[in-house]
């Protein structure tokens, strides 16, 4: 059955919402994006009109794949078979150029190969990531000095600066950065680690959606690294997510950063799947 493509968030949630919720780890990004669009409106991520899609193996069959795109960002693939990803690339090839795609590695790579075949574009790996799920939360093996606390309104300027530094460091764009900081602070989602009364690291824990909460960003400014603050604040944010009722606590790491992949496993995170972001060129 071909993909169903829609610009209606309501239709997407009505048709694919159950599928997203049934696989909250693999669909974590789609769940959080749709939640924010529902709360903040369709142009939260940019001026373009969001696009949503769902796929079934048979007519009138259950949804078994989903994706979304919030321009100017590239499509984000949720859980889907590789064959569905290739079909999606062929479906989108006639609707305009894309600069890339992101999602679980098998699906994203299948999409990239089909996109290259349909358009003649090149497809290269921009980022390799790993999705982790929290097993049993453990204290950091070398607990850092200091303590965690929730961020408050007085931390706004610091958090805006840190979010911007984080975005520059990992080469991502955070739209409406100040609004994101304000919203997440007001919702009690941002956790600071303090040492000697000075904030030295931050970790976010997203709202619990379909039993899932995702940790991020995790950021320690350069002059405070190497002291275990990231482990401490991540453990604190993870504990807060569990206390809010999350059945699954997730986070992404860049596979090019062996330090982060090690410290998260030390506090109880276990691999779920590898993910990839592809860039398309001429």
Tab-separated table of C-alpha atoms in Angstrom:
chain	number	residue	atom	x	y	z
A	1	UNK	CA	0.000	0.000	0.000
A	2	UNK	CA	1.416	3.450	-0.801
A	3	UNK	CA	2.179	5.944	1.895
A	4	UNK	CA	-0.516	8.348	3.067
A	5	UNK	CA	0.927	11.868	3.182
A	6	UNK	CA	-0.906	14.637	5.006
A	7	UNK	CA	-0.417	18.153	6.349
A	8	UNK	CA	-2.940	17.495	9.130
A	9	UNK	CA	-1.480	16.843	12.571
A	10	UNK	CA	-4.904	15.720	13.791
A	11	UNK	CA	-5.177	13.109	11.032
A	12	UNK	CA	-1.643	11.897	11.711
A	13	UNK	CA	-2.269	11.491	15.427
A	14	UNK	CA	-5.621	9.816	14.838
A	15	UNK	CA	-4.236	7.338	12.333
A	16	UNK	CA	-0.659	6.785	13.522
A	17	UNK	CA	-0.817	7.804	17.184
A	18	UNK	CA	-1.401	4.271	18.415
A	19	UNK	CA	1.545	2.988	16.400
A	20	UNK	CA	3.841	5.712	17.748
A	21	UNK	CA	2.794	4.971	21.322
A	22	UNK	CA	3.237	1.214	20.860
A	23	UNK	CA	6.913	1.738	19.967
A	24	UNK	CA	7.909	4.773	22.051
A	25	UNK	CA	11.669	4.221	21.886
A	26	UNK	CA	11.994	3.966	18.111
A	27	UNK	CA	9.406	6.744	17.660
A	28	UNK	CA	10.655	8.997	20.457
A	29	UNK	CA	11.486	11.987	18.244
A	30	UNK	CA	8.143	11.825	16.419
A	31	UNK	CA	6.307	11.681	19.738
A	32	UNK	CA	8.014	14.758	21.151
A	33	UNK	CA	7.719	16.768	17.926
A	34	UNK	CA	3.997	16.060	17.542
A	35	UNK	CA	3.438	16.905	21.200
A	36	UNK	CA	5.124	20.296	20.779
A	37	UNK	CA	3.272	21.025	17.535
A	38	UNK	CA	-0.023	20.257	19.252
A	39	UNK	CA	0.842	22.582	22.125
A	40	UNK	CA	2.525	25.386	20.199
A	41	UNK	CA	1.068	25.314	16.705
A	42	UNK	CA	2.246	24.115	13.280
A	43	UNK	CA	4.967	26.749	12.848
A	44	UNK	CA	6.835	26.083	16.085
A	45	UNK	CA	9.841	24.737	14.168
A	46	UNK	CA	9.688	27.087	11.180
A	47	UNK	CA	7.491	28.905	8.708
A	48	UNK	CA	6.943	25.922	6.426
A	49	UNK	CA	3.948	23.603	6.615
A	50	UNK	CA	4.726	20.330	8.448
A	51	UNK	CA	4.251	17.083	6.529
A	52	UNK	CA	3.243	13.769	8.098
A	53	UNK	CA	2.991	10.263	6.725
A	54	UNK	CA	1.990	6.749	7.710
A	55	UNK	CA	2.371	3.377	5.994
A	56	UNK	CA	0.548	0.072	6.165
A	57	UNK	CA	1.625	-3.196	4.603
A	58	UNK	CA	-1.916	-3.879	3.359
A	59	UNK	CA	-4.948	-1.708	2.530
A	60	UNK	CA	-6.830	-0.935	5.737
A	61	UNK	CA	-4.123	-2.767	7.682
A	62	UNK	CA	-2.492	-1.517	10.856
A	63	UNK	CA	0.009	1.315	10.595
A	64	UNK	CA	3.533	-0.091	10.512
A	65	UNK	CA	5.617	2.967	9.655
A	66	UNK	CA	5.573	6.735	10.157
A	67	UNK	CA	7.576	9.857	9.403
A	68	UNK	CA	7.266	13.601	9.673
A	69	UNK	CA	8.985	16.713	8.411
A	70	UNK	CA	8.940	20.187	9.929
A	71	UNK	CA	10.558	22.494	7.347
A	72	UNK	CA	13.281	23.672	7.151
A	73	UNK	CA	14.380	20.452	8.843
A	74	UNK	CA	14.880	17.178	6.993
A	75	UNK	CA	12.415	14.278	7.315
A	76	UNK	CA	12.585	12.244	10.497
A	77	UNK	CA	11.799	8.563	10.084
A	78	UNK	CA	10.141	6.609	12.839
A	79	UNK	CA	10.021	2.841	13.039
A	80	UNK	CA	9.409	1.318	9.596
A	81	UNK	CA	10.592	-1.548	7.381
A	82	UNK	CA	13.435	-0.790	4.993
A	83	UNK	CA	11.102	-1.443	2.061
A	84	UNK	CA	8.715	1.227	3.343
A	85	UNK	CA	11.594	3.687	3.667
A	86	UNK	CA	12.574	3.085	0.059
A	87	UNK	CA	8.940	3.547	-1.040
A	88	UNK	CA	8.800	6.822	0.904
A	89	UNK	CA	11.901	8.145	-0.863
A	90	UNK	CA	10.319	7.390	-4.225
A	91	UNK	CA	7.088	9.051	-3.087
A	92	UNK	CA	8.851	12.235	-1.955
A	93	UNK	CA	11.246	12.427	-4.911
A	94	UNK	CA	8.625	14.128	-7.037
A	95	UNK	CA	7.686	16.735	-4.431
A	96	UNK	CA	10.912	18.747	-4.229
A	97	UNK	CA	14.524	18.534	-3.127
A	98	UNK	CA	15.601	17.305	0.279
A	99	UNK	CA	18.927	18.052	1.951
A	100	UNK	CA	18.943	14.858	4.008
A	101	UNK	CA	17.072	12.415	6.233
A	102	UNK	CA	17.463	11.013	9.747
A	103	UNK	CA	16.214	7.974	11.629
A	104	UNK	CA	17.052	4.412	12.536
A	105	UNK	CA	20.076	3.341	10.518
A	106	UNK	CA	18.519	0.562	8.375
A	107	UNK	CA	15.518	2.683	7.349
A	108	UNK	CA	17.505	5.897	6.829
A	109	UNK	CA	20.134	4.140	4.723
A	110	UNK	CA	17.424	2.461	2.621
A	111	UNK	CA	15.774	5.856	2.134
A	112	UNK	CA	19.121	7.402	1.173
A	113	UNK	CA	19.888	4.722	-1.400
A	114	UNK	CA	16.426	5.022	-2.951
A	115	UNK	CA	16.616	8.827	-2.949
A	116	UNK	CA	19.985	8.726	-4.701
A	117	UNK	CA	18.604	6.290	-7.257
A	118	UNK	CA	15.524	8.405	-7.933
A	119	UNK	CA	17.194	11.817	-8.035
A	120	UNK	CA	20.855	11.216	-8.843
A	121	UNK	CA	21.851	12.956	-5.608
A	122	UNK	CA	24.761	11.807	-3.476
A	123	UNK	CA	24.097	10.479	0.003
A	124	UNK	CA	26.710	10.754	2.756
A	125	UNK	CA	26.634	10.100	6.494
A	126	UNK	CA	26.591	13.313	8.509
A	127	UNK	CA	26.161	11.862	12.014
A	128	UNK	CA	26.112	8.406	13.572
A	129	UNK	CA	24.145	8.158	16.808
A	130	UNK	CA	23.079	5.467	19.242
A	131	UNK	CA	19.770	5.408	21.082
A	132	UNK	CA	19.953	4.153	24.658
A	133	UNK	CA	17.254	3.027	27.087
A	134	UNK	CA	17.671	3.203	30.859
A	135	UNK	CA	17.735	-0.164	32.592
A	136	UNK	CA	18.333	0.126	36.322
A	137	UNK	CA	19.549	3.589	37.249
A	138	UNK	CA	22.882	3.524	39.055
A	139	UNK	CA	24.901	6.220	40.772
A	140	UNK	CA	27.945	7.434	38.837
A	141	UNK	CA	30.944	5.260	39.716
A	142	UNK	CA	32.830	8.420	40.740
A	143	UNK	CA	30.108	10.726	42.100
A	144	UNK	CA	30.957	14.378	41.435
A	145	UNK	CA	31.024	16.988	44.142
A	146	UNK	CA	27.990	19.200	44.348
A	147	UNK	CA	24.267	18.595	43.936
A	148	UNK	CA	21.439	18.823	41.427
A	149	UNK	CA	18.560	21.288	41.421
A	150	UNK	CA	15.809	22.353	39.075
A	151	UNK	CA	16.550	25.349	36.897
A	152	UNK	CA	14.522	28.455	37.618
A	153	UNK	CA	13.722	31.797	36.066
A	154	UNK	CA	16.942	33.307	37.443
A	155	UNK	CA	18.939	30.835	35.329
A	156	UNK	CA	17.410	31.996	32.039
A	157	UNK	CA	20.348	33.892	30.555
A	158	UNK	CA	22.807	31.155	31.530
A	159	UNK	CA	20.600	28.472	30.003
A	160	UNK	CA	20.089	30.414	26.773
A	161	UNK	CA	23.863	30.775	26.461
A	162	UNK	CA	24.493	27.108	27.246
A	163	UNK	CA	21.815	25.909	24.805
A	164	UNK	CA	23.387	28.066	22.090
A	165	UNK	CA	26.864	26.742	22.894
A	166	UNK	CA	25.555	23.178	22.834
A	167	UNK	CA	23.890	23.743	19.458
A	168	UNK	CA	27.095	25.186	18.004
A	169	UNK	CA	29.180	22.334	19.385
A	170	UNK	CA	27.025	19.547	17.942
A	171	UNK	CA	26.136	21.533	14.799
A	172	UNK	CA	22.369	21.606	15.176
A	173	UNK	CA	19.771	24.346	14.983
A	174	UNK	CA	17.411	24.945	17.907
A	175	UNK	CA	14.486	27.060	16.672
A	176	UNK	CA	12.895	29.480	19.138
A	177	UNK	CA	15.774	28.835	21.515
A	178	UNK	CA	14.699	31.315	24.182
A	179	UNK	CA	11.124	30.005	24.053
A	180	UNK	CA	12.397	26.443	24.397
A	181	UNK	CA	14.369	27.428	27.494
A	182	UNK	CA	11.391	29.273	28.981
A	183	UNK	CA	8.943	26.440	28.274
A	184	UNK	CA	11.189	23.722	29.600
A	185	UNK	CA	12.125	25.700	32.689
A	186	UNK	CA	8.478	26.413	33.488
A	187	UNK	CA	7.665	22.704	33.031
A	188	UNK	CA	10.426	21.657	35.439
A	189	UNK	CA	12.323	19.791	32.737
A	190	UNK	CA	15.795	21.353	33.115
A	191	UNK	CA	18.167	20.161	35.798
A	192	UNK	CA	21.355	21.944	36.828
A	193	UNK	CA	24.340	20.529	38.648
A	194	UNK	CA	25.884	22.971	41.098
A	195	UNK	CA	29.313	22.778	42.672
A	196	UNK	CA	30.269	25.366	45.235
A	197	UNK	CA	27.031	27.198	44.526
A	198	UNK	CA	27.909	27.605	40.824
A	199	UNK	CA	25.992	25.884	37.998
A	200	UNK	CA	28.397	23.644	36.069
A	201	UNK	CA	26.188	21.399	33.895
A	202	UNK	CA	22.636	21.007	32.613
A	203	UNK	CA	20.468	18.092	31.510
A	204	UNK	CA	16.906	18.133	30.249
A	205	UNK	CA	14.238	15.475	30.698
A	206	UNK	CA	11.315	15.785	28.284
A	207	UNK	CA	7.672	15.496	29.251
A	208	UNK	CA	6.420	11.930	29.647
A	209	UNK	CA	4.611	10.985	26.425
A	210	UNK	CA	3.296	7.454	25.842
A	211	UNK	CA	5.297	6.400	28.898
A	212	UNK	CA	8.527	7.776	27.401
A	213	UNK	CA	10.832	10.617	28.457
A	214	UNK	CA	14.023	11.554	26.615
A	215	UNK	CA	17.103	13.071	28.224
A	216	UNK	CA	18.694	16.002	26.432
A	217	UNK	CA	20.424	18.209	25.959
A	218	UNK	CA	23.272	17.311	28.300
A	219	UNK	CA	25.894	20.041	28.378
A	220	UNK	CA	28.922	20.954	30.461
A	221	UNK	CA	30.880	24.080	29.500
A	222	UNK	CA	34.477	23.439	28.533
A	223	UNK	CA	36.092	24.761	31.694
A	224	UNK	CA	34.038	22.378	33.884
A	225	UNK	CA	34.565	19.129	31.998
A	226	UNK	CA	36.330	16.025	33.231
A	227	UNK	CA	34.883	16.184	36.749
A	228	UNK	CA	31.859	13.913	36.384
A	229	UNK	CA	29.265	16.668	36.298
A	230	UNK	CA	27.577	15.287	33.162
A	231	UNK	CA	27.134	11.890	34.829
A	232	UNK	CA	25.719	13.488	37.950
A	233	UNK	CA	23.220	15.745	36.210
A	234	UNK	CA	22.147	13.012	33.759
A	235	UNK	CA	21.482	10.638	36.649
A	236	UNK	CA	19.466	13.357	38.403
A	237	UNK	CA	17.398	14.119	35.286
A	238	UNK	CA	16.841	10.386	34.724
A	239	UNK	CA	15.634	9.928	38.301
A	240	UNK	CA	13.240	12.853	37.841
A	241	UNK	CA	11.822	11.287	34.658
A	242	UNK	CA	11.217	8.017	36.503
A	243	UNK	CA	9.551	9.900	39.349
A	244	UNK	CA	7.187	11.511	36.829
A	245	UNK	CA	6.050	8.101	35.702
A	246	UNK	CA	8.248	7.356	32.689
A	247	UNK	CA	8.362	3.651	31.906
A	248	UNK	CA	11.142	4.247	29.382
A	249	UNK	CA	13.877	6.851	29.766
A	250	UNK	CA	15.882	7.348	26.584
A	251	UNK	CA	18.824	9.342	25.290
A	252	UNK	CA	20.913	9.709	22.138
A	253	UNK	CA	24.677	9.816	21.940
A	254	UNK	CA	27.043	10.688	19.127
A	255	UNK	CA	29.030	7.541	18.345
A	256	UNK	CA	32.032	9.746	17.628
A	257	UNK	CA	32.123	10.666	21.335
A	258	UNK	CA	33.375	7.614	23.280
A	259	UNK	CA	33.226	9.478	26.594
A	260	UNK	CA	29.477	10.051	26.530
A	261	UNK	CA	28.790	6.515	25.316
A	262	UNK	CA	30.780	5.197	28.271
A	263	UNK	CA	29.403	7.383	31.061
A	264	UNK	CA	25.764	6.761	30.184
A	265	UNK	CA	26.271	3.014	30.239
A	266	UNK	CA	27.925	3.346	33.646
A	267	UNK	CA	24.703	4.774	35.108
A	268	UNK	CA	22.460	2.132	33.582
A	269	UNK	CA	21.735	2.964	29.929
A	270	UNK	CA	21.684	0.131	27.399
A	271	UNK	CA	21.745	0.318	23.561
A	272	UNK	CA	18.470	0.142	21.644
A	273	UNK	CA	19.403	0.958	18.041
A	274	UNK	CA	21.878	2.864	15.926
A	275	UNK	CA	20.631	5.911	14.063
A	276	UNK	CA	22.059	7.972	11.263
A	277	UNK	CA	21.628	11.390	9.736
A	278	UNK	CA	22.351	11.554	6.010
A	279	UNK	CA	23.169	14.604	3.904
A	280	UNK	CA	22.148	14.725	0.242
A	281	UNK	CA	24.198	16.612	-2.317
A	282	UNK	CA	24.434	17.191	-6.063
